[in-house]
PDB file of C-alpha atoms in Angstrom:
ATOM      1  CA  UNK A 217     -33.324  -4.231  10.578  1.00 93.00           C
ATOM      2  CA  UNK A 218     -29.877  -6.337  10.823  1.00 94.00           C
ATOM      3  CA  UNK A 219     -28.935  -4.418   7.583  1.00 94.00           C
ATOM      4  CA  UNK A 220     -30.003  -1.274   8.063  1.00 96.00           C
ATOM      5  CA  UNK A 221     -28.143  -1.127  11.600  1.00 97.00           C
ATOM      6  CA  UNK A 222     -24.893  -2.146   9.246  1.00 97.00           C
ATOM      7  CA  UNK A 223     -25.375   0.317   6.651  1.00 95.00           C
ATOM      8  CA  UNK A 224     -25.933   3.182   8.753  1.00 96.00           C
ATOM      9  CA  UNK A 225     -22.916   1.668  11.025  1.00 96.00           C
ATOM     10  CA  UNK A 226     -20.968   1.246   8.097  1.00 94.00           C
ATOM     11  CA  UNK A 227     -21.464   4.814   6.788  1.00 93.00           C
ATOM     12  CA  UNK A 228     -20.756   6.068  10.373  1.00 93.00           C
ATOM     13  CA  UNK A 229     -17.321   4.820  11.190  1.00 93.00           C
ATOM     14  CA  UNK A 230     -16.086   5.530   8.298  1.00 90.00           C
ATOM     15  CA  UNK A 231     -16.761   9.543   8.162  1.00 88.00           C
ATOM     16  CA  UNK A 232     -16.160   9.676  12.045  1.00 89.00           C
ATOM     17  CA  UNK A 233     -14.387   6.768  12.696  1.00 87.00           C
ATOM     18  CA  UNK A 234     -14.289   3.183  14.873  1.00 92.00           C
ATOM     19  CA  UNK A 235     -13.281   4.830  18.286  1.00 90.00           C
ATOM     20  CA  UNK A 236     -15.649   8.201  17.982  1.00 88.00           C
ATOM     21  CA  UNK A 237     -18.990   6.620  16.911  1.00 94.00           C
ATOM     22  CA  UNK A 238     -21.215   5.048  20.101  1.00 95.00           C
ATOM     23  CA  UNK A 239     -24.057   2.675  20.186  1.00 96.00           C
ATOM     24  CA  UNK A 240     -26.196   6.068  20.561  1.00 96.00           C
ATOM     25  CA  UNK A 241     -24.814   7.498  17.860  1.00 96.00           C
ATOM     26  CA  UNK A 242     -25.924   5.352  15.438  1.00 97.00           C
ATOM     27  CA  UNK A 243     -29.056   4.460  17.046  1.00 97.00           C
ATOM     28  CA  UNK A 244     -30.198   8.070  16.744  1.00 96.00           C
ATOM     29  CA  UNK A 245     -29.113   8.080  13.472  1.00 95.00           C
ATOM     30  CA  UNK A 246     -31.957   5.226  12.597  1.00 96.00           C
ATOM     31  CA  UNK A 247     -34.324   6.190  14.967  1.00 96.00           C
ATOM     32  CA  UNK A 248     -34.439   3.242  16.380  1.00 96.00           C
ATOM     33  CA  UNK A 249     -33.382   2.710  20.656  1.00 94.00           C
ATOM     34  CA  UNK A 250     -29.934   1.217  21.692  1.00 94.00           C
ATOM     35  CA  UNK A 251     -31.743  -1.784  22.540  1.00 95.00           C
ATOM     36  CA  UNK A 252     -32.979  -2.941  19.171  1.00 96.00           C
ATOM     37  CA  UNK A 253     -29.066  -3.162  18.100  1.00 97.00           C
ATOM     38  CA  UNK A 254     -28.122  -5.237  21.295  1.00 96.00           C
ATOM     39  CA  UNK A 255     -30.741  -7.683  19.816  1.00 96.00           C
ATOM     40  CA  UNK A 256     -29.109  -8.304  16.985  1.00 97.00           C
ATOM     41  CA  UNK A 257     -25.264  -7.399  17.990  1.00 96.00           C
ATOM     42  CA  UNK A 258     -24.091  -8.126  21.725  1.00 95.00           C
ATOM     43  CA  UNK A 259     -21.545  -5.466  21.586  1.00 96.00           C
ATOM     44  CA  UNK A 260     -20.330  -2.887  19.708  1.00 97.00           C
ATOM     45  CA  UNK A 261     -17.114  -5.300  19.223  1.00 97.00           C
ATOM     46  CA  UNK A 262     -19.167  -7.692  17.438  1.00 97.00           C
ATOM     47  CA  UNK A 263     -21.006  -4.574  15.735  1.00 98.00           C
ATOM     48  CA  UNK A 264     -17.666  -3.442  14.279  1.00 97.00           C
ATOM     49  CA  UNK A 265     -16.584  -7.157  13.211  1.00 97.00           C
ATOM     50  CA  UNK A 266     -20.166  -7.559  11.241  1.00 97.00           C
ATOM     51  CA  UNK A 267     -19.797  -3.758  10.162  1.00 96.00           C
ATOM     52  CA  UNK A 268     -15.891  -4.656   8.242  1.00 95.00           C
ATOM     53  CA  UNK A 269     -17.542  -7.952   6.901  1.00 95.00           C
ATOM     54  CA  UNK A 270     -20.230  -6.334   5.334  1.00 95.00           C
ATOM     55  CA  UNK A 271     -18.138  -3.543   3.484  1.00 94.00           C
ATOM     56  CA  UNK A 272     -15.741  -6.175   2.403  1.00 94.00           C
ATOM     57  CA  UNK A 273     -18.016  -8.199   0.960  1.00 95.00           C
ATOM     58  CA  UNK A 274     -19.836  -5.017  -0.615  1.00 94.00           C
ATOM     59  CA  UNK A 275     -16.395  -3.627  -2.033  1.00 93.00           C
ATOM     60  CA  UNK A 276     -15.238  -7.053  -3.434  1.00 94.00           C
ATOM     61  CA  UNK A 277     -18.624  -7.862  -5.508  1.00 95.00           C
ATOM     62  CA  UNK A 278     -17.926  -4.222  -6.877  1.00 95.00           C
ATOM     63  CA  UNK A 279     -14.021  -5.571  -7.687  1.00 94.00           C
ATOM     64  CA  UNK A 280     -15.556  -8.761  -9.284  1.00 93.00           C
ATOM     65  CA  UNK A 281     -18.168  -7.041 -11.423  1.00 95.00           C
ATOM     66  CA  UNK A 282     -15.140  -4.089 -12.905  1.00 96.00           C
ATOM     67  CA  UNK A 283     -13.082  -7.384 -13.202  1.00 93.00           C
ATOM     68  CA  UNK A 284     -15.543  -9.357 -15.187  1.00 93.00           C
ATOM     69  CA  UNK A 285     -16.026  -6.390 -18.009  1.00 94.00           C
ATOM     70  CA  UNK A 286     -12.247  -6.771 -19.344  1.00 91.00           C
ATOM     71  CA  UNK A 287     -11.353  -3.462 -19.821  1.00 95.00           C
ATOM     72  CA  UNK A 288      -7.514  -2.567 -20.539  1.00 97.00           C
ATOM     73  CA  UNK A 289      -5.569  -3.816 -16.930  1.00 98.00           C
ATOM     74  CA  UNK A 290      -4.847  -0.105 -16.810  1.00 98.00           C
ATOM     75  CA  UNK A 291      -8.403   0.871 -16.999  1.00 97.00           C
ATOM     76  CA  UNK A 292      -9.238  -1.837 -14.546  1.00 97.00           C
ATOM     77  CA  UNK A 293      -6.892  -0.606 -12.108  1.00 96.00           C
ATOM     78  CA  UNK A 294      -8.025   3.228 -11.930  1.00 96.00           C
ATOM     79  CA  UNK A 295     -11.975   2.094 -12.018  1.00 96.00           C
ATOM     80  CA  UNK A 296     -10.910  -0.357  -8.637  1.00 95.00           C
ATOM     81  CA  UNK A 297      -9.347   2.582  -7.058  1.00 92.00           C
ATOM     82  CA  UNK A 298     -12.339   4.994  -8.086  1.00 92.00           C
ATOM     83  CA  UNK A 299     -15.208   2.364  -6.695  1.00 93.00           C
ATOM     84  CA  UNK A 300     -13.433   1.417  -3.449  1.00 90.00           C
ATOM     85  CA  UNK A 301     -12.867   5.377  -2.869  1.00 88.00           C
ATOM     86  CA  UNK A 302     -15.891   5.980  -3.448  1.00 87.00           C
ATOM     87  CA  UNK A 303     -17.213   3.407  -0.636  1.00 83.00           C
ATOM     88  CA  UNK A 304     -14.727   4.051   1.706  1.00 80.00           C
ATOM     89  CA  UNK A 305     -15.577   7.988   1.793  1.00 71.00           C
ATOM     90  CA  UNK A 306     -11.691   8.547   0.656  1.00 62.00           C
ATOM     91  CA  UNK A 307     -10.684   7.025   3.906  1.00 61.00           C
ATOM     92  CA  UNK A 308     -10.466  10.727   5.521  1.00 62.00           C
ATOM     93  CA  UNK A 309     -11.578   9.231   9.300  1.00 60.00           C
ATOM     94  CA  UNK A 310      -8.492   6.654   8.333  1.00 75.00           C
ATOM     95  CA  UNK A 311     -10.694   3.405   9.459  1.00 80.00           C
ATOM     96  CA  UNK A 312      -8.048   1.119   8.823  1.00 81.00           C
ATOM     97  CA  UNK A 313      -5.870   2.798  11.155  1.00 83.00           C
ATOM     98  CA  UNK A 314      -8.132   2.755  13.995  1.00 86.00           C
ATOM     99  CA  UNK A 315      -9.168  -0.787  12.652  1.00 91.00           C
ATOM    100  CA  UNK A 316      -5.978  -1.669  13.786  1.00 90.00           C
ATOM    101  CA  UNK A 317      -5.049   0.277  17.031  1.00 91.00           C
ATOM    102  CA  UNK A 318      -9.010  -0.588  18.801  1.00 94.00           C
ATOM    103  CA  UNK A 319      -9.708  -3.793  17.197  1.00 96.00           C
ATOM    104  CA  UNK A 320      -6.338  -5.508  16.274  1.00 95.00           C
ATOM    105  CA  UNK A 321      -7.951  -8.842  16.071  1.00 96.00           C
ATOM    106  CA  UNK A 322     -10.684  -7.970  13.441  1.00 96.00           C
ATOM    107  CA  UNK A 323      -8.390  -5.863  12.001  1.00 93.00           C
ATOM    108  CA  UNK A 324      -5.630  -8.874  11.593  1.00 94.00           C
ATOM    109  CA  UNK A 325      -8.641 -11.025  10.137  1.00 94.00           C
ATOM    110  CA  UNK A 326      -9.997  -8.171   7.721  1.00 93.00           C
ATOM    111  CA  UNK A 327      -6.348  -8.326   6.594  1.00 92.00           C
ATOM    112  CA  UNK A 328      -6.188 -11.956   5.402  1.00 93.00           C
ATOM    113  CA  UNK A 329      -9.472 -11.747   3.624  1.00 92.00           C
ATOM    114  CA  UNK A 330      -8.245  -8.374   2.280  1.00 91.00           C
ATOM    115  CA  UNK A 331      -4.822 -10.413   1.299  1.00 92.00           C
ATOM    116  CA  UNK A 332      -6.173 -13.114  -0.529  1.00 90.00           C
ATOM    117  CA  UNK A 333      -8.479 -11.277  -2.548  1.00 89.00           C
ATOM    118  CA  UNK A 334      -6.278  -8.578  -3.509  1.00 90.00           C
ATOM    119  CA  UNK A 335      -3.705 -11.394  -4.497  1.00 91.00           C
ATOM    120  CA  UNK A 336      -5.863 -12.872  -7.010  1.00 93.00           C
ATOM    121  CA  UNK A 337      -6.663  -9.366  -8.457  1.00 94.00           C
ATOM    122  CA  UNK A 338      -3.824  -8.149  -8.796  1.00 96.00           C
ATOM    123  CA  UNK A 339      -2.095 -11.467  -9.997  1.00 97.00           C
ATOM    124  CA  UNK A 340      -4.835 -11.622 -12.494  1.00 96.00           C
ATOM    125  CA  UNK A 341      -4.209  -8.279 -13.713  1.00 98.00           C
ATOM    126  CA  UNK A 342      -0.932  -8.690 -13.973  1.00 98.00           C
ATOM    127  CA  UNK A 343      -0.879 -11.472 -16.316  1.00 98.00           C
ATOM    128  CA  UNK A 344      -3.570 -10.133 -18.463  1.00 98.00           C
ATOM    129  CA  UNK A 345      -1.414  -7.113 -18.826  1.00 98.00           C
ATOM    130  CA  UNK A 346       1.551  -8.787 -19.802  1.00 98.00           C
ATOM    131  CA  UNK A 347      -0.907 -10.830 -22.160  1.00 98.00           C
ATOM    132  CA  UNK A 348      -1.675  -7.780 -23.627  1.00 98.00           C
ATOM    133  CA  UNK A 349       1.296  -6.145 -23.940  1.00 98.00           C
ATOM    134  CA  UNK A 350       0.533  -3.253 -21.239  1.00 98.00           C
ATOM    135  CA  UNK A 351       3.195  -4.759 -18.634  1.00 98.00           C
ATOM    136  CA  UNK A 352       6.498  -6.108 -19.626  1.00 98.00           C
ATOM    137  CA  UNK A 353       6.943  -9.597 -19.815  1.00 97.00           C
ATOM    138  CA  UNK A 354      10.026  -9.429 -17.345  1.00 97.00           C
ATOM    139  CA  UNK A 355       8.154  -8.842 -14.570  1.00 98.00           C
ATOM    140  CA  UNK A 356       7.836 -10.954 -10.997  1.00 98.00           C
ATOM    141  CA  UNK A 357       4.411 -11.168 -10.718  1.00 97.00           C
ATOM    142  CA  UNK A 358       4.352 -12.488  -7.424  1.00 96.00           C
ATOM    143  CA  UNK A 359       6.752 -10.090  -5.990  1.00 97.00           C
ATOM    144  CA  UNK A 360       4.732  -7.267  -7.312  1.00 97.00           C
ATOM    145  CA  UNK A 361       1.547  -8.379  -6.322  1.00 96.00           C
ATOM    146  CA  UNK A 362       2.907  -8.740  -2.851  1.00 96.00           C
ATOM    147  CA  UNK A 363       4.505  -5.348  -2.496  1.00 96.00           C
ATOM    148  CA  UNK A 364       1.125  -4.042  -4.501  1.00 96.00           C
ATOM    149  CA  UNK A 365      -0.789  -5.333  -1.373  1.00 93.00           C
ATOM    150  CA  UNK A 366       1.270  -4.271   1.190  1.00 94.00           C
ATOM    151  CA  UNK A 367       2.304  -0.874  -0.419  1.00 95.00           C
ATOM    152  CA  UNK A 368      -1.542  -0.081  -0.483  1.00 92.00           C
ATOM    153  CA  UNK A 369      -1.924  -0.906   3.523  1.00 90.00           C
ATOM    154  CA  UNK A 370       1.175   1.180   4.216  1.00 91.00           C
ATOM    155  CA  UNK A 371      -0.615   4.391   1.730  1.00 90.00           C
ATOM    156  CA  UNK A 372      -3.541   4.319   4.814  1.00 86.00           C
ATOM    157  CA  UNK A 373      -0.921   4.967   7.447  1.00 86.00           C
ATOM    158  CA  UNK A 374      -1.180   8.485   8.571  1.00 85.00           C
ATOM    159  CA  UNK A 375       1.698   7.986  10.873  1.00 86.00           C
ATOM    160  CA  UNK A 376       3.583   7.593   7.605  1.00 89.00           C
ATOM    161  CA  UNK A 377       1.523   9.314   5.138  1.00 89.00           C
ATOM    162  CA  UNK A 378      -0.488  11.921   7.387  1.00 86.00           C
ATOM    163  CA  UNK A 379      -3.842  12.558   5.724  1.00 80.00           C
ATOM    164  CA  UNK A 380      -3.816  16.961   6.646  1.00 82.00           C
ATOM    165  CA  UNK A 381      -0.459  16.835   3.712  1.00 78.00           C
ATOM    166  CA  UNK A 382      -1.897  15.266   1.288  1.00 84.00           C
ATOM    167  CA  UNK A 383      -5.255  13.735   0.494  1.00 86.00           C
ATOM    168  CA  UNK A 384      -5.879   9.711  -0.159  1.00 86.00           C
ATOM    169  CA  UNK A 385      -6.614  10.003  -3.443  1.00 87.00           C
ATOM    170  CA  UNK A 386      -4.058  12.139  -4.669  1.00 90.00           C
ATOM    171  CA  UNK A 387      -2.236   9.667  -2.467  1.00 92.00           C
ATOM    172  CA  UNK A 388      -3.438   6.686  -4.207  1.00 93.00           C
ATOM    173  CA  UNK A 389      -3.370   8.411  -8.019  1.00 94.00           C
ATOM    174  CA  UNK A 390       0.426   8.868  -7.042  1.00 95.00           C
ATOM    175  CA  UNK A 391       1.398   5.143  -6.024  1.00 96.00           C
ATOM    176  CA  UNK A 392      -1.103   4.062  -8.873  1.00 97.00           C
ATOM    177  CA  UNK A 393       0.975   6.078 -11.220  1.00 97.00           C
ATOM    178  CA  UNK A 394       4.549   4.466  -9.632  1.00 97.00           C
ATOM    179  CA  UNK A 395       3.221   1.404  -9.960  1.00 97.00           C
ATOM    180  CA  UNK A 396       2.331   1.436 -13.380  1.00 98.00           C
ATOM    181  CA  UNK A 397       5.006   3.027 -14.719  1.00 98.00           C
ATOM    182  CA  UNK A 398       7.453   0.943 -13.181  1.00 97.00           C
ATOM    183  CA  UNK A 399       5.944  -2.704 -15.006  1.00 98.00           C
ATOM    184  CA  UNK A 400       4.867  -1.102 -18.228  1.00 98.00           C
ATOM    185  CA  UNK A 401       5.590  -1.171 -21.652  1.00 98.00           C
ATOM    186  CA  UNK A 402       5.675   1.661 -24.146  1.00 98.00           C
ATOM    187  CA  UNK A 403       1.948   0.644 -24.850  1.00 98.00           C
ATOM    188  CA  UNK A 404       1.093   0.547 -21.135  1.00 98.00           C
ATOM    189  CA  UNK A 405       2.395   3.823 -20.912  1.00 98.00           C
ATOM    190  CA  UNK A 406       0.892   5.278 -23.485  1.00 97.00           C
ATOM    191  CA  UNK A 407      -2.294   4.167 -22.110  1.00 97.00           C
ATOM    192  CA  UNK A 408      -1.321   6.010 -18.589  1.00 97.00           C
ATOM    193  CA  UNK A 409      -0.105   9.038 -20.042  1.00 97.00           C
ATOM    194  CA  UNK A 410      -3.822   8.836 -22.001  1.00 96.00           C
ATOM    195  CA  UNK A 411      -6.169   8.503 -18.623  1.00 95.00           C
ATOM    196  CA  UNK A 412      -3.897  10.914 -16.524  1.00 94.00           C
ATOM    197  CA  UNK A 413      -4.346  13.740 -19.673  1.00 94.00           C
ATOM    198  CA  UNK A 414      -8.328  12.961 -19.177  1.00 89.00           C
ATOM    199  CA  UNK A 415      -8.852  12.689 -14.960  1.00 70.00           C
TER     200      UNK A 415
END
């Protein structure tokens, strides 16, 4: 029951939100009474902090398995940004913004986790790509995985970027494109030019 309450919460506050969705809410969307989610979460605090949890750890064993078939960095990049859009419902109720304004704590500890796995990631497919000859060989890798990171939280801002412009993805396909271009090599851009001509 523990999981079913988080996938159906998970699902939840990300179309509608972290503020919008109630207790009731998602126990009518089970079936199940407000009661039998107070046994297994106190509060909907707690609900929220096991809700983030779970969809990190969901989204990074999705990052490690596209990681572990060794496709082109390039390739790797655009089928991390496809998965995690896909389970984050293209972000359109902005979670991590309201992550962040209700729950600053969680949100500050969903952060760090968020950090250090998107650090190795990137950092990883960084120097694979400069292995390969994708990325040139000049590059600051830990300067760019940095700004990578933090670039990324900044794209989910809609005080900065507000969602009713311009959609996430088209958001993300832009700073994906940016990105690349700015670290690659004729071959690496070859490759881009190859999977923007296809998408």
């Amino acid at each position: 029951m523990r999981d079913k309450i988080l996938i159906n919460a998970s699902d939840m506050f990300l179309n509608y939100g972290f503020k919008s969705v109630t207790m009731d809410d998602i126990a009518n969307k089970i079936g199940i009474s407000k009661k039998t989610i107070y046994q297994h979460f106190d509060n909907k605090t707690k609900l929220v902090e096991a809700t983030t949890l779970y969809m990190f750890e969901v989204i990074s064993h999705g990052i490690d398995c596209i990681c572990a078939l060794n496709k082109s960095p390039i390739d790797e990049i655009f089928e991390i940004k496809k998965f995690t859009m896909e389970h984050l419902k293209d972000e359109k109720s902005s979670p991590q913004h309201q992550l962040q304004k209700y729950y600053p704590k969680i949100f500050e500890k969903l952060k760090t986790n968020q950090f250090c796995i998107m650090q190795d990631c990137v950092t990883n497919n960084l120097t694979r790509g400069v292995k390969e000859g994708y990325y040139r060989d000049s590059i600051n890798i830990e300067f760019i995985s940095r700004l990578y990171f933090n670039s990324m939280m900044l794209l989910k801002d809609p005080e900065i970027f507000p969602l009713n412009n311009i959609s996430m993805k088209k958001l993300m396909d832009n700073y994906l494109e940016y990105h690349i271009r700015g670290i690659s090599t004729e071959k690496g851009i070859t490759k881009l030019n190859n999977i923007l001509n296809t998408k």
